[in-house]
Structure formats: C-alpha cells, structure tokens
C-alpha cells in the first residue's frame, strides 16, 4: 500500500486546551468495538469508565462534553493511558482519508480550526507527498484513472496563479457543466437550512436568509481561496462514483465555496481569522455528516438535464 499525505500535514499537532472549538465538545463520538472492550475492562480500576460513560457504542455526552474531558479541557484517557488508548474516531480526528487501489491519501479536515489555519495560510501549492511506499505498482481501475485525471485538471486550473480566483472558478463552472443559478439564492439557502444541524455554533445558515443574492468574491484572499478550493476538490472529487458524479461533486465544491464566501463577505472583520471560522463552521455542519453532503449533491444533481 502506498500512502500519501498533503504537504501541510507535518505542520499539524493538536493545540489541546488552546483550541476554541474543542473536538471533545458538541460531537457524537462513536467508539469502535476494540476500544469499547478495552474501556469496559478498565471499569474495575478507573471510575471514569462507568456505565454512565457510554451509550451503546457512543460516549455519553454530559452538557455536550465528552465524559472523559477534564476541567482543563484535556483528555483523561490521553493523560492516563496515552494516545494509543484512544478510540479510532478520536485517534484519527481531524483527518480524512481517500482510498484507491493500493493507494491511500490522508488529509486534514477544515472542521479543526488549527488545521484550517494551516491549510489556508500555506504559500506553497497544495500537493500530495509519498510517505510510505511498498514498491508495488499502483493498479488503478479505469474509473479511478478517470477520477484522478479529472481531479488533476481541476487542481491545475485552481493553481494557475496567473488568473484571478474568479476566473479560475469560471473555468471550473465550465468544466462542471452544471448551472447552479438554475436555483435561486433563496432556494439554495433554504436547502442548507433544511439540513441536520450538527454543532453548537454562534453562526447558522438561517442568518443568510436576510440576504438576496450570492455576494461578490472577497478581494485580497486569492491565495487562501486557492488553498480552500484545492482542499475541497481533493477531498470530494475523490469519492465520485461515475463521470456524472464527478461533475456534480465539482459543482458541490463551487457551491461550498460560494457559501463560505457569503459568510465571510458579510463578516465585519475581513481577516484570516474570520475566514478560518467561516470555513470551520461550514465544515463542521456539512463535511462531518455524509447525509448533509448527499442532500446537497441531490439538489445539484436535480439541475442536470437528462436526455
């Protein structure tokens, strides 16, 4: 198996209690069976692992907090048993993976504020770096070759720094061949408002209802927007199941950018910090729930004209 990571990955480490949006607060954290068996075995020696700590295969959140989150916002399990004792969900967060034949790609998700800051702040063009090689040839399927070729074309457009970001997005729209304007702005916002609300956030999609149209792209942030769009393309195009789904997912990338830009445009403070928060909010509400992603993809697919 060949394993790739993005060229920003080695800059990341958890900032623990300094994180404003602690990943142990407000989430439904699933426990894999191996970890659950381990935690049940610790009940006799550690009262924190009592029957009230678990609800079937999930941690029983108390006032939205993981039962193993101490008063200093640090993890009781890590402090007493080491990171190796974390369940798979906690151990891998905030990472995401894309799988191909004999190839795995690992990236960081925008729902972690520190990971988001690293991604958006990077000056170098986003790319994959080989970190583990079994020296066996990658036998991609025909579909995987199509996905990788399409994704490469998208990334090449996005990383063409001779063009302003708005022109790069126009090229993506032509490549997707799906006109998002077939739905009105209010229809799109209603689609987002109808999604399952996942997190306790200061912002909500409901606040966008007072606006009447998509906002102009905020100027002065072409590099940050390039990194954002590349992240979205790498993450979501990789999961396409066919050629149509590639185009639909590209339109989803564009729509995601428009919504994030909408939130950022109407923010009082136009700074990297505010953009990071807009991205983190969007990702926490959309990317952490496949049902929300597929709901938006269904809306986009409904715009496709079938002959």
mmCIF file with all atom_site columns, N, CA and C in Angstrom, residues 239 286-295:
data_model
loop_
_atom_site.group_PDB
_atom_site.id
_atom_site.type_symbol
_atom_site.label_atom_id
_atom_site.label_alt_id
_atom_site.label_comp_id
_atom_site.label_asym_id
_atom_site.label_entity_id
_atom_site.label_seq_id
_atom_site.pdbx_PDB_ins_code
_atom_site.Cartn_x
_atom_site.Cartn_y
_atom_site.Cartn_z
_atom_site.occupancy
_atom_site.B_iso_or_equiv
_atom_site.pdbx_formal_charge
_atom_site.auth_seq_id
_atom_site.auth_comp_id
_atom_site.auth_asym_id
_atom_site.auth_atom_id
_atom_site.pdbx_PDB_model_num
ATOM 1  N N  . UNK A 1 239 ? -14.283 10.915 -4.185 1.00 0.00 ? 239 UNK A N  1
ATOM 2  C CA . UNK A 1 239 ? -15.344 9.971  -3.818 1.00 0.00 ? 239 UNK A CA 1
ATOM 3  C C  . UNK A 1 239 ? -16.387 9.785  -4.917 1.00 0.00 ? 239 UNK A C  1
ATOM 4  N N  . UNK A 1 286 ? -21.384 20.559 7.500  1.00 0.00 ? 286 UNK A N  1
ATOM 5  C CA . UNK A 1 286 ? -21.603 19.827 6.249  1.00 0.00 ? 286 UNK A CA 1
ATOM 6  C C  . UNK A 1 286 ? -20.699 18.600 6.131  1.00 0.00 ? 286 UNK A C  1
ATOM 7  N N  . UNK A 1 287 ? -19.411 18.794 6.274  1.00 0.00 ? 287 UNK A N  1
ATOM 8  C CA . UNK A 1 287 ? -18.473 17.703 5.970  1.00 0.00 ? 287 UNK A CA 1
ATOM 9  C C  . UNK A 1 287 ? -18.444 16.602 7.028  1.00 0.00 ? 287 UNK A C  1
ATOM 10 N N  . UNK A 1 288 ? -18.950 16.874 8.208  1.00 0.00 ? 288 UNK A N  1
ATOM 11 C CA . UNK A 1 288 ? -18.944 15.842 9.244  1.00 0.00 ? 288 UNK A CA 1
ATOM 12 C C  . UNK A 1 288 ? -20.173 14.937 9.171  1.00 0.00 ? 288 UNK A C  1
ATOM 13 N N  . UNK A 1 289 ? -21.036 15.158 8.201  1.00 0.00 ? 289 UNK A N  1
ATOM 14 C CA . UNK A 1 289 ? -22.249 14.353 8.072  1.00 0.00 ? 289 UNK A CA 1
ATOM 15 C C  . UNK A 1 289 ? -22.484 14.023 6.606  1.00 0.00 ? 289 UNK A C  1
ATOM 16 N N  . UNK A 1 290 ? -22.302 12.769 6.244  1.00 0.00 ? 290 UNK A N  1
ATOM 17 C CA . UNK A 1 290 ? -22.485 12.364 4.847  1.00 0.00 ? 290 UNK A CA 1
ATOM 18 C C  . UNK A 1 290 ? -23.908 12.610 4.360  1.00 0.00 ? 290 UNK A C  1
ATOM 19 N N  . UNK A 1 291 ? -24.889 12.501 5.271  1.00 0.00 ? 291 UNK A N  1
ATOM 20 C CA . UNK A 1 291 ? -26.281 12.741 4.868  1.00 0.00 ? 291 UNK A CA 1
ATOM 21 C C  . UNK A 1 291 ? -26.459 14.181 4.386  1.00 0.00 ? 291 UNK A C  1
ATOM 22 N N  . UNK A 1 292 ? -25.817 15.130 5.063  1.00 0.00 ? 292 UNK A N  1
ATOM 23 C CA . UNK A 1 292 ? -25.910 16.524 4.634  1.00 0.00 ? 292 UNK A CA 1
ATOM 24 C C  . UNK A 1 292 ? -25.235 16.737 3.287  1.00 0.00 ? 292 UNK A C  1
ATOM 25 N N  . UNK A 1 293 ? -24.092 16.087 3.089  1.00 0.00 ? 293 UNK A N  1
ATOM 26 C CA . UNK A 1 293 ? -23.396 16.190 1.803  1.00 0.00 ? 293 UNK A CA 1
ATOM 27 C C  . UNK A 1 293 ? -24.270 15.628 0.690  1.00 0.00 ? 293 UNK A C  1
ATOM 28 N N  . UNK A 1 294 ? -24.813 14.434 0.913  1.00 0.00 ? 294 UNK A N  1
ATOM 29 C CA . UNK A 1 294 ? -25.605 13.786 -0.139 1.00 0.00 ? 294 UNK A CA 1
ATOM 30 C C  . UNK A 1 294 ? -26.902 14.546 -0.423 1.00 0.00 ? 294 UNK A C  1
ATOM 31 N N  . UNK A 1 295 ? -27.455 15.202 0.597  1.00 0.00 ? 295 UNK A N  1
ATOM 32 C CA . UNK A 1 295 ? -28.650 16.012 0.377  1.00 0.00 ? 295 UNK A CA 1
ATOM 33 C C  . UNK A 1 295 ? -28.345 17.152 -0.584 1.00 0.00 ? 295 UNK A C  1
#
